[in-house]
Amino acid sequence: MELTIQNICKRYNDKWAIHQVTAELDYGVYGLLGPNGAGKTTLLRMLADVLQPTSGSIQLNGQPIGAMGESYRDLLGYLPQHCGFYRQFTGRAFLMYIASLKGLDKKTAALKVGEMLELVGLRDVAKQKIESYSGGMRQRLGIAQALLNDPKVIVMDEPTVGLDPQERIRFRNILSEMSSNRIVILSTHIVSDIEYVAKDLLLIKEGRLLKQERLVSLLENVRGVVWKASVDEEQFAVLKKKYRIGNVLREAEGIEVRILAQEQPIVGAELVSPSVEDLYSYYFNEEFAV
Amino acid sequence: MRQLLKYELIKLFWRKSVLIVFLLLMCVYGWILFYNQEQYVDASKIYHPYARSMTEADYKKVESISRKAMEKEESMSDRLPLHELGLLYDIAHVQHRKEHYAASLEQIREELSTYAQNTFEYKKIALAEQLLIDKGVPSDEVYYNKPWANIMYMHDQLGVLFMGAMILIGIAPLYSSEYSSRVDSLLLSSRHGRRKLVSAKCYAAIIYTLAFSSVFALLTLSVHAFLFGNLDGSQTPLYSLARYVDTFDFQHAPFSLTVGQYYLIQLTIHALGCIAFAMAVMFISSISYSSFITFMISGSIVAIPYLLLDVRNVRHPITEWLVTYSYSQFIRVSNMFSSFKAVNVGGEPVLYPFVALCVVTIVTLALIWGTRAIFSRRQSC
Ligand SMILES: Nc1ncnc2c1ncn2[C@@H]1O[C@H](COP(=O)(O)OP(=O)(O)OP(=O)(O)O)[C@@H](O)[C@H]1O
Ligand SMILES: [Mg+2]
């Protein structure tokens, strides 16, 4: 299965939220990475068939998804960034409702709903009203509804928001288990969520696709520009003005700081191997333009 | 589809607001019953001896009773219970309606002679004449149909308000609440979330509407059967329908119907009108993000003409026109049948109820189609 994004653009008034994005996706997990307002949600909504591109096309196995209509949505599982619920429904009733929208018959639906509740760890609260759920529980309910119809194309917008570390790990495991025969696209700000499971990262900035690459090769690009130094407050102030600063660690004997720079920024700074966070600063930092 | 419909119905009926408004309206219902309690008296035995042709002697008797009361300078309603007064009133009306029939026929014929043949006006008046002739000279019997008169009164007084309020409170959130609670992107991205869902919502709205109009009709029927102990008078002519000492709303009705026939017609048209209004609210709901705004817009559509005509009694060509084609008049039904009205359709006079029915049907189909078109192409925000 192949999902092809061809030159799509989306314009709001006179602002391009997505501009000429082209990508080719097959089985596996794709992580969409970008700062606030980059256009991640806009792109994902177009993939979920709830938003029409201004121009360009999205095709599944060569067929435009708009023309496929119901048969595309039948293959789709979508978790919006701000997912709404019927607060008066119980978790189970809500999933049963979504299952009927997805065209599952009653028996399959009951089976699938039970399975999903188990999968996201909501079985014990399935009979409670959604209004009594915490934020993380709602998020998990959202994940569960997206997976009800055993989708082949999974589109999730910031699925890990609000999940505690344990639930994050659970989610990551669900993903890696499913990704062998599915196309999974998800956006996140937390790189560690997808660090080990993502096949490719798609870096988006100001509506444009910067890169679609494996994580290792992206890290390779950043090799040689990440420095680590131990400095005092005065030096730190100077460095902050000149360079993009990564992680800062204040200790008793001084400040340990990571600096992104093409050449040695300060005497005593040493090159270190880049982390995913460094990668993020490298690509999404205005002053440190690529 | 059955599953989808089931959930749509749950969403419609399981709202606290629906229950609250229903209970409030039931209080109003109780209040109307209480306020009119004098009316709920079974006088069929008293009326029975008068189920014959009235004679001059009868009219004279009524006249002398009322003259006596006048001389003593006391109002008749102090001396007589309402239902006995009603009988006198009804006897007097038998005479009156015969005179009125003759007078209107004469007036119509006179008017007819002032128009050239083949003009619309001529045809219209000729139609009125024909209907009047078909209706025939009113009989000179006194008919007892008080249970039905009160049933119609309840439908007339509270029917529009009850259904208007229930439809507004129930259907306004149909789409708006999906938008405002952000569930719409889940709906729109699901397989049946665009086409089948629209049908399910439409059916659910119709079922909801019919359920409440049936509840109202059955409640009214059983309450009056209980209060009067019978439902006598369904075979009597419509023009004789009135409560005790009240106006004969249908004495100018251009159709010769019995009370029972009219009741069925009124229920049917009422239900159609309610469905039409529900579809209008559904359409507004599909383009509005807030249930409250939907509620206000649809509320004004039904309430403004109702307030203008029935409450404020404003008479002006524009308001007249507005009112003639308003949902509230259609749902109310009675004004469609109380007098002769014909509309110019390509030079031919067509009776207003038929025109209204056609207009409402066309508008409603267009609105259903519009809702479908809007939601199936909708982009979520
Ligand atoms: N309905 C809209 N009308 C106008 N502009 C919009 C609309 N939706 C999004 N935008 C603009 O499009 C751009 C991309 O927004 P988008 O929601 O896709 O960003 P994002 O990458 O998902 O951000 P975040 O990380 O905050 O979720 C933003 O500049 C936003 O202001
Ligand atoms: Mg977003």
XYZ file of C-alpha atoms in Angstrom, chain A residues 3-251:
249
model
C 0.060 6.810 0.220
C 1.252 9.529 -2.105
C 1.120 13.180 -1.193
C 1.586 15.249 -4.316
C 2.327 18.913 -4.198
C -0.410 19.719 -1.775
C -1.040 23.246 -0.625
C -3.529 24.664 1.797
C -4.165 28.361 1.993
C -6.048 30.206 4.704
C -6.894 33.697 3.500
C -3.477 34.808 2.272
C -1.390 32.480 4.393
C -0.085 29.142 3.230
C -0.555 26.694 6.094
C 0.898 23.962 3.889
C 2.891 24.745 0.812
C 3.864 22.244 -1.872
C 4.402 19.218 0.272
C 5.274 16.028 -1.566
C 5.918 12.738 0.145
C 5.649 9.041 -0.452
C 4.577 6.795 2.418
C 4.339 3.006 2.648
C 4.120 0.603 5.580
C 5.670 1.865 8.759
C 5.512 4.695 11.245
C 6.120 8.260 10.072
C 6.782 10.952 12.592
C 5.743 14.485 11.763
C 7.917 16.942 13.584
C 7.676 20.709 13.631
C 7.170 23.721 15.860
C 3.765 25.181 16.765
C 1.958 26.489 13.733
C 4.182 24.596 11.283
C 1.195 23.012 9.591
C 1.218 19.503 11.030
C -2.453 19.492 11.938
C -3.370 20.981 8.590
C -1.501 18.241 6.746
C -2.967 15.469 8.888
C -6.500 16.769 8.456
C -6.080 16.647 4.722
C -4.853 13.059 5.059
C -7.916 12.290 7.164
C -10.243 13.606 4.456
C -11.783 16.241 6.686
C -10.083 19.144 4.899
C -9.809 19.830 1.178
C -6.384 20.850 -0.117
C -6.314 24.129 -2.016
C -4.298 22.345 -4.675
C -2.414 19.115 -5.113
C -3.631 15.607 -4.465
C -3.399 12.726 -2.033
C -3.603 9.249 -3.456
C -3.833 5.786 -2.018
C -2.422 3.222 -4.428
C -2.790 5.739 -7.219
C -6.433 6.636 -6.459
C -7.293 10.108 -5.201
C -8.721 9.758 -1.700
C -11.453 12.302 -2.373
C -12.809 10.127 -5.149
C -12.476 6.975 -3.022
C -14.697 8.574 -0.384
C -16.266 5.927 1.819
C -13.865 3.227 0.757
C -10.921 5.392 1.830
C -12.484 6.335 5.133
C -13.144 2.653 5.715
C -9.379 2.126 5.801
C -8.751 5.163 7.931
C -8.262 5.651 11.644
C -8.042 9.299 12.706
C -7.313 10.930 16.020
C -7.739 14.714 15.812
C -5.580 17.037 17.871
C -8.570 18.214 19.857
C -10.812 15.244 20.000
C -14.402 15.766 21.094
C -16.579 13.317 22.988
C -20.157 13.009 24.128
C -19.629 13.681 27.775
C -22.854 11.988 28.792
C -21.904 8.719 27.111
C -19.927 6.040 28.871
C -16.583 5.108 27.357
C -18.004 1.878 26.028
C -21.145 3.488 24.583
C -19.014 6.090 22.847
C -16.843 3.440 21.245
C -19.929 1.472 20.231
C -21.279 4.599 18.576
C -18.066 5.233 16.661
C -18.031 1.566 15.681
C -21.466 1.908 14.146
C -20.293 5.001 12.280
C -17.423 2.955 10.970
C -19.877 0.378 9.730
C -19.026 -2.463 12.109
C -21.955 -4.777 12.754
C -23.168 -5.102 16.305
C -21.360 -8.335 17.149
C -18.020 -7.333 15.690
C -18.374 -3.939 17.303
C -18.878 -5.372 20.790
C -15.862 -7.623 20.310
C -13.676 -4.874 18.929
C -14.705 -2.369 21.595
C -13.754 -4.791 24.349
C -10.437 -5.432 22.676
C -9.650 -1.727 22.304
C -10.625 -0.889 25.870
C -8.223 -3.567 27.000
C -5.525 -2.305 24.662
C -5.574 1.250 26.015
C -6.195 0.172 29.594
C -9.667 1.644 30.041
C -11.562 -1.546 30.715
C -12.147 -0.769 34.369
C -13.684 2.622 33.671
C -15.583 1.610 30.531
C -18.913 1.947 32.311
C -18.231 5.419 33.644
C -19.361 8.559 31.906
C -16.721 10.296 29.836
C -17.192 13.510 31.806
C -15.601 11.717 34.765
C -12.476 10.824 32.750
C -9.142 12.546 33.223
C -7.378 14.189 30.282
C -5.100 11.217 29.734
C -8.000 8.796 29.880
C -9.832 10.774 27.229
C -6.744 10.776 25.077
C -6.568 6.994 25.346
C -10.243 6.753 24.483
C -9.428 8.824 21.403
C -6.672 6.417 20.453
C -9.032 3.483 20.977
C -11.721 4.923 18.699
C -9.189 5.498 15.935
C -8.154 1.846 15.967
C -11.650 0.319 16.136
C -11.995 -0.533 12.480
C -8.556 -2.117 12.217
C -7.441 0.751 9.974
C -4.750 0.405 7.340
C -3.994 4.099 7.357
C -3.620 5.571 10.826
C -3.456 9.334 11.221
C -2.860 10.636 14.712
C -2.350 14.233 15.745
C -0.258 14.448 18.913
C -1.500 11.136 20.283
C 0.777 11.120 23.313
C -0.328 14.462 24.749
C -1.390 13.974 28.348
C -0.218 10.391 28.655
C 1.915 9.443 31.634
C 5.303 7.760 30.982
C 3.900 4.293 31.444
C 1.061 4.913 29.012
C 3.533 6.424 26.564
C 5.495 3.219 26.579
C 2.330 1.227 26.106
C 1.353 3.413 23.159
C 4.793 3.069 21.619
C 4.519 -0.693 21.856
C 1.079 -0.697 20.272
C 2.489 1.330 17.411
C 5.498 -0.814 16.722
C 3.326 -3.922 16.840
C 0.897 -2.517 14.302
C 3.225 -0.791 11.922
C 4.358 -3.846 9.991
C 1.366 -3.826 7.671
C -0.043 -0.356 8.151
C 0.766 3.209 7.289
C 0.992 5.191 10.510
C 1.471 8.955 10.458
C 1.653 10.860 13.681
C 2.678 14.284 14.767
C 4.373 15.039 18.018
C 6.571 17.474 19.850
C 8.108 14.748 21.901
C 10.764 13.136 19.808
C 11.339 10.253 22.171
C 7.852 8.975 21.400
C 8.878 8.038 17.923
C 12.615 7.801 18.272
C 12.718 4.014 18.136
C 9.601 3.181 16.175
C 9.579 5.721 13.385
C 10.773 4.650 9.998
C 11.120 8.216 8.723
C 10.847 11.616 10.268
C 9.130 14.364 8.313
C 10.341 17.764 9.380
C 7.855 20.545 8.709
C 8.479 24.207 9.088
C 6.251 27.083 8.038
C 4.154 24.797 5.914
C 7.041 23.311 3.982
C 8.517 19.862 4.198
C 12.175 20.304 5.081
C 13.261 16.709 5.143
C 11.938 13.195 4.983
C 14.685 10.956 6.276
C 15.583 8.204 8.708
C 16.445 9.418 12.158
C 20.025 8.095 11.946
C 20.749 9.942 8.764
C 19.227 13.131 10.166
C 21.440 12.808 13.186
C 24.365 12.297 10.843
C 23.614 15.718 9.315
C 23.994 17.338 12.690
C 27.175 15.591 13.587
C 29.982 18.121 14.066
C 27.901 21.127 15.133
C 26.966 20.174 18.673
C 29.354 21.370 21.358
C 29.358 20.944 25.062
C 31.061 23.369 27.454
C 31.158 24.227 31.112
C 30.833 28.006 31.587
C 30.096 30.629 34.219
C 27.136 33.047 34.201
C 29.036 35.787 32.353
C 30.208 33.540 29.545
C 26.757 32.009 29.341
C 25.215 35.419 28.755
C 27.611 36.085 25.884
C 27.052 32.657 24.345
C 23.310 33.036 24.529
C 23.495 36.164 22.407
C 25.716 34.626 19.739
C 24.604 31.036 19.421
C 21.622 28.784 19.679
C 21.737 27.085 23.010
C 20.587 23.535 23.510
C 20.172 21.883 26.848
C 21.342 23.863 29.895
C 22.323 22.151 33.134
C 23.068 24.316 36.187
C 25.436 22.695 38.628
